[in-house]
Short mmCIF file of N, CA and C in Angstrom, two decimals:
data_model
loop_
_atom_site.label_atom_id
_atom_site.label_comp_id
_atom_site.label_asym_id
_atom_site.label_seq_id
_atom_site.Cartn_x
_atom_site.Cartn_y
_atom_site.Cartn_z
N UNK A 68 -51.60 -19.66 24.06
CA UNK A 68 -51.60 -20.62 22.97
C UNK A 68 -50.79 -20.03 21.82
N UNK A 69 -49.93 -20.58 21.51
CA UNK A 69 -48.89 -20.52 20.11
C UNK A 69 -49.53 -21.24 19.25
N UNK A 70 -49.09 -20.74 17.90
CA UNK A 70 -49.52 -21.28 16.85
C UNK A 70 -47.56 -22.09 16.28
N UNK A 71 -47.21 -22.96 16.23
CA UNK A 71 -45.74 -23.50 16.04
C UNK A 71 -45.40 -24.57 15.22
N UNK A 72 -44.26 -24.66 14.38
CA UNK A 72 -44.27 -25.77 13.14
C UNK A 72 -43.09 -26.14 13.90
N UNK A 73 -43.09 -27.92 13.60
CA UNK A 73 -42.24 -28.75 14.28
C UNK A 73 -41.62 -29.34 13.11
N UNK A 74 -40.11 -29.57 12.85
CA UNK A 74 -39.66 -30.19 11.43
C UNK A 74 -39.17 -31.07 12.57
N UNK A 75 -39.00 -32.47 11.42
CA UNK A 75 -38.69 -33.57 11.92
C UNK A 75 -40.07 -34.18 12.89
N UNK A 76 -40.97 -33.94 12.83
CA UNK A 76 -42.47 -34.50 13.64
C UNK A 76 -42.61 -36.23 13.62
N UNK A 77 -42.44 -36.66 12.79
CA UNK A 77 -42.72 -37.90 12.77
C UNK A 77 -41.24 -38.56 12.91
N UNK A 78 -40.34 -37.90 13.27
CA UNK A 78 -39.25 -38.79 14.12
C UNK A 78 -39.68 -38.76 15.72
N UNK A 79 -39.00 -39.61 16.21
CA UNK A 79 -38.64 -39.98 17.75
C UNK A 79 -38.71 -38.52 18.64
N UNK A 80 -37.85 -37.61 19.05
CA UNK A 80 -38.32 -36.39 19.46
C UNK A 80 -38.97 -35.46 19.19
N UNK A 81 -39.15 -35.74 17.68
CA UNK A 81 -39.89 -34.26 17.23
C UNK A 81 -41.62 -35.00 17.37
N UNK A 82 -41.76 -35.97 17.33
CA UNK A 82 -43.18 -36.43 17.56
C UNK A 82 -43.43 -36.22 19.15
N UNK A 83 -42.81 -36.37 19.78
CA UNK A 83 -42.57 -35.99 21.42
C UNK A 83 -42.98 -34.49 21.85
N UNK A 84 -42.43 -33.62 20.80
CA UNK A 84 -42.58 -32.41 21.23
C UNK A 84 -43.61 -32.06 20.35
N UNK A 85 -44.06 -32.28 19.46
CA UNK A 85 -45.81 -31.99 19.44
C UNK A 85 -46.76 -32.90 19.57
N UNK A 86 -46.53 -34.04 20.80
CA UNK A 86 -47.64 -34.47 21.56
C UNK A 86 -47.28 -33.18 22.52
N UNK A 87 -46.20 -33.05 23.16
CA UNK A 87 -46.49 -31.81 24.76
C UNK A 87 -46.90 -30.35 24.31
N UNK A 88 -46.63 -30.30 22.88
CA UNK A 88 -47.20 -28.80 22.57
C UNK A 88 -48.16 -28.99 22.54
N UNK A 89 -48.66 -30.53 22.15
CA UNK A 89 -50.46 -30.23 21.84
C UNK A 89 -51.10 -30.21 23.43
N UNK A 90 -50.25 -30.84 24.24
CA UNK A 90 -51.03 -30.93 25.49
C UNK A 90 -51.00 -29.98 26.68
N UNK A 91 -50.19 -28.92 25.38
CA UNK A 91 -50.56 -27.45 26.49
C UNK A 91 -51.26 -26.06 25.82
N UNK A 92 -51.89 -27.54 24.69
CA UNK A 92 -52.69 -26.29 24.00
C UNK A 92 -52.23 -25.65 22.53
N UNK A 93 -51.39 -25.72 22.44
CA UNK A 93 -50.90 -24.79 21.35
C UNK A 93 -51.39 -25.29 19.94
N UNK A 94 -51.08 -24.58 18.93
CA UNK A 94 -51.62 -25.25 17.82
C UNK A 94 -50.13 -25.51 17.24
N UNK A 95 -49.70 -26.79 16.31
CA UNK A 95 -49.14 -27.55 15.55
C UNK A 95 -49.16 -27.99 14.38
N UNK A 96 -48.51 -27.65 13.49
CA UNK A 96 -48.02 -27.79 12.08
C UNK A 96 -46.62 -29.02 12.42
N UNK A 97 -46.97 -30.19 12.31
CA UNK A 97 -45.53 -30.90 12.06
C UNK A 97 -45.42 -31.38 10.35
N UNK A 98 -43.98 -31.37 10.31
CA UNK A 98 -43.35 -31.83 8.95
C UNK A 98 -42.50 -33.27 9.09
N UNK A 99 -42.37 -33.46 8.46
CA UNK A 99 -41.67 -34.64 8.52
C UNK A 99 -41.85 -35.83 7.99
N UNK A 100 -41.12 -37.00 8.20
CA UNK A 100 -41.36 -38.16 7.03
C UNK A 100 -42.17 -39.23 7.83
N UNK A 101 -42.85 -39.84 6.56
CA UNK A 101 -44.24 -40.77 8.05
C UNK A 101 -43.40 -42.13 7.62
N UNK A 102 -43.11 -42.65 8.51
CA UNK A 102 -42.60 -43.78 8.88
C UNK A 102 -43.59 -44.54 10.23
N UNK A 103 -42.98 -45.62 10.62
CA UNK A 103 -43.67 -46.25 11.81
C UNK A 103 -43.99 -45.23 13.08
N UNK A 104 -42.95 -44.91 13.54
CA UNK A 104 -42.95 -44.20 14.60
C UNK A 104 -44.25 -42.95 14.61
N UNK A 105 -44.28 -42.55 13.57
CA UNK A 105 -45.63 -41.44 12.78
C UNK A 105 -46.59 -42.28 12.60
N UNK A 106 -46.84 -43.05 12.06
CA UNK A 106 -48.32 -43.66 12.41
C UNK A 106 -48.63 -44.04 13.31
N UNK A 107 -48.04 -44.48 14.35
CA UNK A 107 -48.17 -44.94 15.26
C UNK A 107 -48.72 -44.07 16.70
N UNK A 108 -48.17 -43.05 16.49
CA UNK A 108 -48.55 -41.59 17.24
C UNK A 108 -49.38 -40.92 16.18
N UNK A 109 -50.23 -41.02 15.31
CA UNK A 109 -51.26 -40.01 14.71
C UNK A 109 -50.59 -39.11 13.58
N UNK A 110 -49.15 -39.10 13.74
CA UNK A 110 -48.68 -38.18 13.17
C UNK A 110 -48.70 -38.12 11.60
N UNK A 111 -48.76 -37.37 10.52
CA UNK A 111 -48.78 -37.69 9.00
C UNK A 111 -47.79 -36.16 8.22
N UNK A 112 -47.28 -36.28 7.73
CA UNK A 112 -46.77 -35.33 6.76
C UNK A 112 -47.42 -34.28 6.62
N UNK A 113 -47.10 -32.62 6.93
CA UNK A 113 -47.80 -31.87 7.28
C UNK A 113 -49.20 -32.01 7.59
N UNK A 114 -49.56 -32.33 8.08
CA UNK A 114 -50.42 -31.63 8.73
C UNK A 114 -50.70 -30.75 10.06
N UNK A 115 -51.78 -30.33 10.30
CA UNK A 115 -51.86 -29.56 11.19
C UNK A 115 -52.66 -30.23 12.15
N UNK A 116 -52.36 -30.06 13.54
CA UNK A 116 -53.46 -30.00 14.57
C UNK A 116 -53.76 -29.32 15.50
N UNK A 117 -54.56 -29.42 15.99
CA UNK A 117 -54.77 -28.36 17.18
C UNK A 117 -55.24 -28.86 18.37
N UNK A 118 -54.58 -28.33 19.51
CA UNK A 118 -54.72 -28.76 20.91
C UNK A 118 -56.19 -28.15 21.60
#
């Protein structure tokens, strides 16, 4: 398990790659701007989650 910050999270790939980081466990810090695509997947302006 990594602990890993994702910039760009609440865009199109970067929300992609910390749903699969979260779903192999790791812990996640994404950044990024909340637009549709970010609410829509859970995602919000830093925050953190953990797998």
């Amino acid at each position: 398990m990594a602990h890993l910050l994702v910039t760009g999270a609440a865009g199109f790939i970067g929300s992609h790659v910390c749903l699969r980081l979260l779903a192999r466990g790791d812990t996640v810090v994404g950044l990024g701007e909340q637009h549709a695509l970010g609410e829509l997947l859970g995602l919000q302006c830093c925050m953190q989650f953990r797998g």
